[in-house]
Amino acid sequence: MKSNTNDLLTRGLEIKLEADLDKDFGKKIAKIAHGEKLFGCIQCGNCSAACPLSVWMDYTPRKIIAMVRAGFRDEVLSNRTIWLCASCYQCTVECPKGIKITDVMYALKREAIVNKIYPKNFPVPILAKAFFNEVKRTGRINEATLLLSYYWRYNIFKMLSYSTLGLKLFLKGRLSIFERGMKNKRDFKKLLHEEA
Amino acid sequence: MKYVYFPGCSLKSSGMQYEKSLLSVFKKLNVTVEEIEDWNCCGATNYMSINETYAIGITARNLALAEKQGGDEIIAPCAACYMGLLKTQNYVSSDPEIRQNVCKELTKTGLSCQFKIKIRHPLDLLVNIIGIDAIKNAVTNPLKGLKVANYYGCQLIRPISTFDDVYNPQTMDKIAKALGAQTIDWPLKTRCCSGSMTSTMPDIGARMNFEILKDAKSRGAEVVLTACPLCQFNLECFQGKISRQFRENIKMPVMYFTQLMGIAFGIKEKELGLHQMLSPALELSL
């Protein structure tokens, strides 16, 4: 029984049968995140208290860990919460049990991407993918082309609200439309083509 | 000691004032650096979010290039690059399987790496190697009690970095004091600036940056110093949006700590990129 993401966001958690949980999910994530300490979580909530973004999250980091351990795979992976992690590592610093929560969030993001169940039309994974492809293409980031490809996929009209800022930066010489990529792209791409 | 320098993408575009001012300050203090030849993007936080093997692979390439160039230490001024390099080195040295895979990948591109090179942030270099006395000696234009809020942000000081305290970092404060400035104590000096969320979730990003700027202002800061191109960009470039959204005029010079050092060292505005700022940073140099 798969729950609908939108339903979850608007109505909160539905009742889930024990049999529908993915019991191995916790182990899998702990392995991907190089973090078996995940199972030592005492649910103290220091991570959520320290997180500067938890107020905007549907589930706080503490809840995410509890849900991962219990096996709420689809709910966790299809949620916006993991994408709201800005990788500031405050939770990792505060965790009394030494759990690398930021790395767990990274592992969840990767798992959501691999399984293609990340929230669609949500800007954060769109930017992450645009960034990923931009580097793959040129080896370095050019902010102008990165933002163009991001807004092209997300919502081209939203770019208009940044046109004044873009123009100011351009006039100050801080934004260039020319790519300053690297020379040895062929070798660089070899590093990225193995399991594309 | 041979220092190789990894600028990262930002220091070649929107954060070019950081590169200009850093290299000018280094020159003044007789520190020679050599740019890593044909470096690539560090992957920032996005590569880790999508594919770990690639994230480690592309960062390892930079480490390998630095070693190939004969560098003893890498100087990485961008907080994300610094953290990315440290993280890769940590992964590789703690997990033989990852190390083997990365080395295999690198061999395909004709590179090899021992992963022994030291990775350093300019703040670490300036305070712990060059020394505060050398900085004091280079000051020709003391800042006479200018009130400075030092903003360290997140990845620069936690959790892998060891050169400063995670709760109350002091390196930038020490430098500012050596320049004759006064530093303010504030709890938000290590608060996250929201990273790329100023583009993806503009309302959230604006709120987070507003809190930081407002707190610095209310404690009497006349300038906010940063040591990361993304922090600097967020705190400086969105001040217009922040002022509109929160109906409060937030106007605050936000500059790189190296720019303020340059001002105190009497280096010309253009060599510090002060003319490229959007915040009223130039007024401080007059």
Coordinates of C-alpha atoms in Angstrom, one line a residue:
Chain A
M1 CA 0.0 0.0 0.0
K2 CA 1.8 3.1 -1.2
S3 CA 0.8 6.4 0.3
N4 CA 0.4 9.5 -1.8
T5 CA 3.0 12.2 -1.0
N6 CA 0.6 15.1 -1.3
D7 CA -1.8 13.4 1.0
L8 CA 0.9 13.0 3.6
L9 CA 1.8 16.7 3.4
T10 CA -1.7 17.9 3.8
R11 CA -3.3 15.3 6.1
G12 CA -0.4 14.1 8.2
L13 CA 0.7 10.4 8.6
E14 CA -1.8 7.8 7.7
I15 CA -2.1 4.6 9.6
K16 CA 0.5 2.1 8.3
L17 CA 0.4 -1.6 8.8
E18 CA 3.5 -3.2 10.3
A19 CA 3.6 -5.5 7.4
D20 CA 3.9 -2.6 5.0
L21 CA 7.1 -1.3 6.6
D22 CA 10.4 -1.8 4.9
K23 CA 12.2 -3.5 7.8
D24 CA 15.6 -3.5 6.1
F25 CA 15.5 0.2 5.3
G26 CA 17.3 1.4 8.4
K27 CA 20.2 -1.1 7.8
K28 CA 20.5 -0.1 4.2
I29 CA 20.6 3.6 5.0
A30 CA 23.1 3.1 7.8
K31 CA 25.4 1.2 5.3
I32 CA 25.1 3.9 2.6
A33 CA 25.8 6.7 5.2
H34 CA 28.7 4.8 6.7
G35 CA 26.9 5.1 9.9
E36 CA 25.9 2.1 12.0
K37 CA 25.6 4.6 14.9
L38 CA 22.2 5.4 13.5
F39 CA 20.8 2.7 15.7
G40 CA 22.1 4.3 18.8
C41 CA 19.8 7.3 18.5
I42 CA 18.1 8.0 21.8
Q43 CA 15.6 10.4 20.3
C44 CA 16.7 13.3 22.4
G45 CA 15.9 15.8 19.7
N46 CA 19.1 17.9 20.0
C47 CA 19.4 17.6 16.2
S48 CA 16.0 19.1 15.6
A49 CA 16.6 21.8 18.2
A50 CA 19.9 22.7 16.6
C51 CA 18.7 22.6 13.0
P52 CA 18.1 26.1 11.6
L53 CA 15.7 24.7 9.0
S54 CA 13.6 22.3 11.1
V55 CA 10.9 24.9 11.5
W56 CA 10.1 24.5 7.8
M57 CA 10.3 20.7 7.8
D58 CA 7.4 18.3 7.7
Y59 CA 9.3 15.9 9.8
T60 CA 12.2 17.1 12.0
P61 CA 15.6 15.3 11.8
R62 CA 14.8 13.4 15.0
K63 CA 11.6 12.1 13.4
I64 CA 13.4 11.2 10.2
I65 CA 15.8 9.0 12.1
A66 CA 13.0 7.3 13.9
M67 CA 11.1 6.8 10.7
V68 CA 14.2 5.4 8.9
R69 CA 14.8 2.9 11.7
A70 CA 11.2 1.8 11.8
G71 CA 11.1 1.3 8.0
F72 CA 8.9 4.2 6.7
R73 CA 10.8 4.1 3.4
D74 CA 8.4 5.8 1.0
E75 CA 7.3 8.5 3.5
V76 CA 10.9 9.5 4.1
L77 CA 12.2 9.3 0.6
S78 CA 9.4 11.1 -1.1
N79 CA 9.3 13.9 1.4
R80 CA 10.6 17.4 1.1
T81 CA 12.2 17.4 4.5
I82 CA 15.5 15.7 3.5
W83 CA 15.9 18.2 0.7
L84 CA 15.6 21.1 3.2
C85 CA 18.8 20.0 4.9
A86 CA 21.3 22.6 3.9
S87 CA 24.3 20.5 5.0
C88 CA 25.4 22.9 7.8
Y89 CA 26.4 19.9 10.1
Q90 CA 25.0 21.6 13.2
C91 CA 23.0 18.4 14.0
T92 CA 26.2 16.3 13.6
V93 CA 28.0 18.6 16.1
E94 CA 25.2 18.5 18.6
C95 CA 24.4 14.7 18.5
P96 CA 25.4 13.2 21.9
K97 CA 25.6 9.7 20.3
G98 CA 27.9 10.7 17.5
I99 CA 25.4 10.1 14.7
K100 CA 26.5 11.7 11.5
I101 CA 23.0 13.1 10.7
T102 CA 24.0 15.2 7.8
D103 CA 25.5 12.2 6.1
V104 CA 22.3 10.2 6.8
M105 CA 20.4 13.0 5.0
Y106 CA 22.9 12.8 2.1
A107 CA 22.3 9.0 2.0
L108 CA 18.5 9.5 1.9
K109 CA 18.8 12.1 -0.9
R110 CA 20.9 9.7 -2.9
E111 CA 18.5 6.9 -2.3
A112 CA 15.6 9.1 -3.3
I113 CA 17.4 10.0 -6.5
V114 CA 18.4 6.4 -7.4
N115 CA 14.8 5.2 -6.8
K116 CA 13.4 8.3 -8.6
I117 CA 11.0 9.1 -5.7
Y118 CA 12.2 12.5 -4.8
P119 CA 9.5 15.2 -4.7
K120 CA 8.8 16.4 -8.2
N121 CA 8.7 20.1 -9.0
F122 CA 10.4 20.8 -5.8
P123 CA 13.2 23.3 -6.4
V124 CA 16.0 21.8 -4.3
P125 CA 16.6 18.5 -6.1
I126 CA 16.1 20.3 -9.4
L127 CA 19.0 22.7 -8.6
A128 CA 21.1 19.7 -7.3
K129 CA 20.6 17.9 -10.6
A130 CA 21.3 21.0 -12.7
F131 CA 24.5 21.5 -10.7
F132 CA 25.5 17.9 -11.1
N133 CA 25.0 18.1 -14.9
E134 CA 26.7 21.5 -15.3
V135 CA 29.9 20.1 -13.6
K136 CA 29.6 16.9 -15.7
R137 CA 29.5 19.0 -18.8
T138 CA 32.2 21.6 -18.2
G139 CA 34.1 20.5 -15.1
R140 CA 33.5 23.8 -13.3
I141 CA 30.5 25.8 -12.4
N142 CA 29.5 29.0 -14.2
E143 CA 26.9 30.6 -12.1
A144 CA 25.0 32.2 -15.1
T145 CA 24.6 29.0 -17.1
L146 CA 23.9 27.0 -13.9
L147 CA 21.0 29.3 -12.9
L148 CA 19.7 29.3 -16.5
S149 CA 19.6 25.6 -16.6
Y150 CA 18.0 25.4 -13.2
Y151 CA 15.2 27.9 -13.9
W152 CA 14.7 26.3 -17.3
R153 CA 13.8 23.0 -15.6
Y154 CA 12.0 24.6 -12.6
N155 CA 10.2 27.7 -13.7
I156 CA 11.7 30.1 -16.2
F157 CA 9.4 33.0 -15.1
K158 CA 10.8 33.0 -11.6
M159 CA 14.2 34.0 -13.1
L160 CA 12.7 37.4 -13.9
S161 CA 12.6 38.4 -10.2
Y162 CA 16.4 38.1 -10.2
S163 CA 17.1 40.1 -13.4
T164 CA 18.0 43.3 -11.5
L165 CA 20.4 41.5 -9.2
G166 CA 21.8 39.6 -12.2
L167 CA 22.3 42.8 -14.1
K168 CA 24.0 44.5 -11.2
L169 CA 26.5 41.6 -10.8
F170 CA 27.1 41.6 -14.5
L171 CA 28.0 45.3 -14.5
K172 CA 30.3 44.7 -11.6
G173 CA 32.1 42.0 -13.6
R174 CA 31.0 39.3 -11.2
L175 CA 28.8 37.3 -13.5
S176 CA 30.0 36.1 -16.9
I177 CA 28.2 34.4 -19.7
F178 CA 31.4 32.8 -20.9
E179 CA 32.4 29.4 -19.6
R180 CA 35.7 29.1 -17.8
G181 CA 35.7 25.4 -18.0
M182 CA 38.7 23.2 -17.6
K183 CA 41.1 21.9 -20.3
N184 CA 41.3 18.1 -19.8
K185 CA 37.5 17.4 -19.9
R186 CA 38.1 14.0 -21.5
D187 CA 39.9 12.6 -18.5
F188 CA 37.6 14.3 -16.1
K189 CA 34.6 12.7 -17.7
K190 CA 36.1 9.3 -17.3
L191 CA 35.7 9.8 -13.5
L192 CA 32.0 10.3 -14.1
H193 CA 31.1 7.8 -16.7
E194 CA 31.6 4.6 -14.9
E195 CA 28.1 4.1 -13.5
A196 CA 26.2 6.8 -15.2
Chain B
M1 CA 56.8 24.6 2.2
K2 CA 55.1 24.7 -1.1
Y3 CA 51.5 25.9 -1.0
V4 CA 49.2 25.0 -3.9
Y5 CA 46.0 27.0 -4.2
F6 CA 42.5 25.6 -5.0
P7 CA 40.3 28.5 -5.9
G8 CA 37.1 26.7 -6.6
C9 CA 34.5 28.0 -9.0
S10 CA 33.1 30.9 -6.9
L11 CA 36.5 32.6 -6.6
K12 CA 36.7 32.8 -10.4
S13 CA 33.2 34.4 -10.8
S14 CA 30.8 36.0 -8.3
G15 CA 33.4 35.8 -5.5
M16 CA 36.4 37.1 -7.5
Q17 CA 37.0 39.8 -4.9
Y18 CA 37.9 37.1 -2.5
E19 CA 40.6 35.8 -4.8
K20 CA 41.9 39.3 -5.6
S21 CA 42.1 40.3 -1.9
L22 CA 43.5 37.0 -0.8
L23 CA 46.3 37.0 -3.3
S24 CA 47.1 40.7 -2.6
V25 CA 47.2 40.0 1.2
F26 CA 49.4 36.9 0.6
K27 CA 51.7 38.9 -1.5
K28 CA 52.0 41.6 1.2
L29 CA 52.8 38.8 3.8
N30 CA 55.3 37.1 1.4
V31 CA 53.2 33.9 1.1
T32 CA 53.6 32.4 -2.4
V33 CA 50.9 30.1 -3.7
E34 CA 50.6 28.3 -7.0
E35 CA 47.2 27.5 -8.5
I36 CA 46.4 23.8 -9.0
E37 CA 46.6 23.3 -12.7
D38 CA 43.3 22.4 -14.5
W39 CA 41.4 21.8 -11.2
N40 CA 37.7 20.9 -11.3
C41 CA 34.7 21.8 -9.2
C42 CA 34.7 20.3 -5.7
G43 CA 31.1 19.1 -6.2
A44 CA 29.9 21.3 -3.2
T45 CA 27.0 19.7 -1.4
N46 CA 25.2 18.7 -4.6
Y47 CA 27.5 15.9 -5.7
M48 CA 27.1 14.2 -2.3
S49 CA 23.4 14.5 -2.7
I50 CA 23.3 12.6 -6.0
N51 CA 26.2 10.2 -6.2
E52 CA 28.9 9.6 -3.5
T53 CA 31.3 7.7 -5.8
Y54 CA 31.4 10.7 -8.2
A55 CA 31.6 13.2 -5.3
I56 CA 34.7 11.5 -3.9
G57 CA 36.2 10.8 -7.4
I58 CA 36.1 14.4 -8.6
T59 CA 37.5 15.8 -5.3
A60 CA 40.2 13.2 -5.3
R61 CA 41.3 14.4 -8.7
N62 CA 42.0 17.8 -7.2
L63 CA 44.0 16.2 -4.4
A64 CA 45.9 14.1 -7.0
L65 CA 46.7 17.1 -9.1
A66 CA 47.9 19.0 -6.1
E67 CA 50.3 16.2 -5.2
K68 CA 51.5 15.9 -8.7
Q69 CA 52.4 19.6 -8.7
G70 CA 54.6 18.9 -5.7
G71 CA 52.4 20.7 -3.2
D72 CA 52.9 20.2 0.6
E73 CA 49.7 21.9 1.5
I74 CA 46.5 22.9 -0.3
I75 CA 45.1 26.3 0.5
A76 CA 41.3 26.2 0.0
P77 CA 39.6 29.5 0.7
C78 CA 36.0 28.4 -0.1
A79 CA 34.3 26.7 2.9
A80 CA 32.5 24.1 0.7
C81 CA 35.7 23.3 -1.2
Y82 CA 37.7 23.1 2.0
M83 CA 35.1 20.8 3.6
G84 CA 34.8 18.7 0.5
L85 CA 38.6 18.1 0.3
L86 CA 38.8 17.2 4.0
K87 CA 35.8 14.9 3.7
T88 CA 37.2 13.0 0.8
Q89 CA 40.6 12.6 2.5
N90 CA 38.8 11.4 5.6
Y91 CA 36.7 8.8 3.7
V92 CA 39.7 7.5 1.8
S93 CA 42.0 7.2 4.8
S94 CA 39.3 5.5 7.0
D95 CA 37.9 3.1 4.4
P96 CA 40.3 0.8 2.4
E97 CA 37.5 -0.2 0.0
I98 CA 36.7 3.4 -0.9
R99 CA 40.5 4.1 -1.2
Q100 CA 40.9 1.2 -3.6
N101 CA 38.0 2.3 -5.8
V102 CA 39.1 5.9 -5.9
C103 CA 42.7 4.9 -6.8
K104 CA 41.4 2.6 -9.5
E105 CA 39.3 5.5 -11.0
L106 CA 42.2 7.9 -10.8
T107 CA 44.5 5.5 -12.6
K108 CA 42.2 5.5 -15.6
T109 CA 42.9 9.2 -16.0
G110 CA 46.6 8.7 -15.5
L111 CA 46.7 10.1 -11.9
S112 CA 47.7 8.6 -8.6
C113 CA 47.3 9.9 -5.1
Q114 CA 48.8 9.2 -1.6
F115 CA 46.1 11.3 0.1
K116 CA 48.7 12.7 2.5
I117 CA 48.6 16.4 1.5
K118 CA 47.6 18.8 4.2
I119 CA 44.4 20.8 3.5
R120 CA 44.3 24.3 5.0
H121 CA 42.0 27.2 5.1
P122 CA 43.6 30.7 4.7
L123 CA 42.3 31.6 8.2
D124 CA 44.3 28.7 9.7
L125 CA 47.4 29.6 7.6
L126 CA 47.3 33.3 8.6
V127 CA 46.7 32.8 12.3
N128 CA 48.6 29.6 13.0
I129 CA 51.5 29.7 10.6
I130 CA 52.1 33.3 9.4
G131 CA 51.1 34.6 12.9
I132 CA 49.3 37.5 14.3
D133 CA 52.5 39.5 14.8
A134 CA 53.3 39.4 11.1
I135 CA 49.8 40.6 10.4
K136 CA 50.2 43.4 13.0
N137 CA 53.5 44.5 11.4
A138 CA 51.9 44.8 8.0
V139 CA 49.2 47.2 9.2
T140 CA 49.8 50.7 7.9
N141 CA 46.2 51.9 8.2
P142 CA 44.8 50.8 11.5
L143 CA 41.1 50.4 11.7
K144 CA 40.7 52.4 14.9
G145 CA 37.9 50.6 16.7
L146 CA 35.8 49.7 13.7
K147 CA 33.1 47.4 15.0
V148 CA 33.3 44.1 13.2
A149 CA 30.9 41.0 13.3
N150 CA 32.9 38.0 12.2
Y151 CA 30.6 35.5 10.5
Y152 CA 32.1 32.0 10.1
G153 CA 29.1 30.2 8.8
C154 CA 28.9 26.4 8.9
Q155 CA 31.2 24.1 6.9
L156 CA 34.3 26.1 7.6
I157 CA 34.5 25.1 11.3
R158 CA 32.5 21.9 11.6
P159 CA 32.6 19.0 11.9
I160 CA 35.8 17.8 10.3
S161 CA 37.8 21.0 10.5
T162 CA 40.0 21.2 13.6
F163 CA 41.7 24.6 13.4
D164 CA 39.1 26.5 15.3
D165 CA 36.3 26.0 18.0
V166 CA 33.0 24.8 16.7
Y167 CA 30.9 26.9 19.0
N168 CA 33.0 30.0 19.4
P169 CA 35.6 30.3 16.6
Q170 CA 38.2 33.0 17.1
T171 CA 40.6 33.0 14.2
M172 CA 38.8 35.8 12.2
D173 CA 38.3 37.7 15.5
K174 CA 42.1 37.5 16.2
I175 CA 42.8 38.9 12.7
A176 CA 40.3 41.7 13.0
K177 CA 41.7 42.7 16.4
A178 CA 45.2 42.7 14.9
L179 CA 44.0 45.2 12.3
G180 CA 42.9 47.5 15.1
A181 CA 39.2 46.7 14.9
Q182 CA 36.9 45.8 17.7
T183 CA 35.0 42.6 17.4
I184 CA 31.5 41.9 18.7
D185 CA 30.4 38.7 20.4
W186 CA 27.3 37.2 18.9
P187 CA 25.7 33.8 19.0
L188 CA 24.9 33.7 15.3
K189 CA 28.5 33.7 14.1
T190 CA 28.3 30.0 13.2
R191 CA 24.6 30.0 12.1
C192 CA 24.0 28.6 8.6
C193 CA 23.3 31.2 5.9
S194 CA 21.0 28.7 4.1
G195 CA 23.5 28.0 1.3
S196 CA 21.9 27.7 -2.1
M197 CA 18.4 28.0 -0.6
T198 CA 18.5 31.7 -1.4
S199 CA 17.9 30.5 -5.0
T200 CA 15.7 27.5 -4.4
M201 CA 13.6 28.5 -1.4
P202 CA 14.0 32.3 -1.5
D203 CA 11.6 33.1 1.4
I204 CA 13.4 30.7 3.7
G205 CA 16.8 31.9 2.6
A206 CA 15.8 35.6 3.1
R207 CA 14.6 34.9 6.6
M208 CA 17.8 33.1 7.6
N209 CA 20.0 35.9 6.3
F210 CA 17.8 38.5 7.7
E211 CA 18.2 37.1 11.2
I212 CA 22.0 37.0 10.9
L213 CA 22.3 40.6 9.5
K214 CA 19.7 42.0 12.0
D215 CA 21.4 40.5 14.9
A216 CA 24.8 41.8 13.8
K217 CA 23.3 45.2 13.3
S218 CA 21.5 45.3 16.6
R219 CA 24.8 44.5 18.4
G220 CA 26.4 47.6 16.8
A221 CA 28.4 46.0 14.0
E222 CA 29.5 48.3 11.3
V223 CA 30.7 45.6 9.0
V224 CA 30.2 41.8 8.7
L225 CA 33.2 39.8 7.7
T226 CA 33.0 36.4 6.0
A227 CA 35.4 33.7 4.9
C228 CA 33.2 31.8 2.4
P229 CA 32.0 33.0 -1.0
L230 CA 28.5 31.6 -0.6
C231 CA 28.0 33.3 2.8
Q232 CA 29.3 36.5 1.4
F233 CA 27.1 36.4 -1.6
N234 CA 23.9 35.5 0.4
L235 CA 24.5 38.2 3.1
E236 CA 25.5 40.9 0.6
C237 CA 23.4 40.4 -2.5
F238 CA 20.0 39.8 -1.1
Q239 CA 19.9 42.8 1.2
G240 CA 17.4 44.5 -1.2
K241 CA 15.0 41.5 -1.1
I242 CA 15.4 41.1 2.7
S243 CA 14.6 44.8 3.3
R244 CA 11.5 44.5 1.1
Q245 CA 10.3 41.2 2.6
F246 CA 10.7 42.3 6.3
R247 CA 10.0 46.0 5.8
E248 CA 13.1 47.0 7.5
N249 CA 16.1 48.7 5.9
I250 CA 19.0 46.3 6.2
K251 CA 22.0 48.0 4.8
M252 CA 25.2 46.5 6.0
P253 CA 28.7 46.2 4.4
V254 CA 29.5 42.5 4.1
M255 CA 33.0 41.8 2.9
Y256 CA 35.7 39.1 3.0
F257 CA 38.1 39.2 5.9
T258 CA 40.9 39.5 3.4
Q259 CA 39.4 42.7 2.0
L260 CA 39.4 44.3 5.4
M261 CA 43.0 43.1 5.9
G262 CA 43.9 44.7 2.6
I263 CA 42.3 48.0 3.7
A264 CA 44.4 47.9 6.9
F265 CA 47.5 47.0 4.9
G266 CA 47.0 50.0 2.6
I267 CA 46.4 48.0 -0.5
K268 CA 44.6 49.7 -3.4
E269 CA 40.8 49.3 -3.7
K270 CA 40.9 47.7 -7.1
E271 CA 43.4 45.0 -6.0
L272 CA 40.9 44.1 -3.3
G273 CA 37.8 44.1 -5.5
L274 CA 36.1 46.7 -3.4
H275 CA 34.7 48.4 -6.5
Q276 CA 32.8 45.2 -7.3
M277 CA 30.8 45.1 -4.1
L278 CA 27.1 45.7 -4.0
S279 CA 27.0 46.6 -0.3
P280 CA 28.5 49.9 0.7
A281 CA 31.9 48.3 1.5
L282 CA 33.9 51.0 -0.3
E283 CA 32.9 53.7 2.3
L284 CA 35.0 51.8 4.9
S285 CA 38.2 52.3 3.0
L286 CA 37.9 56.1 2.8

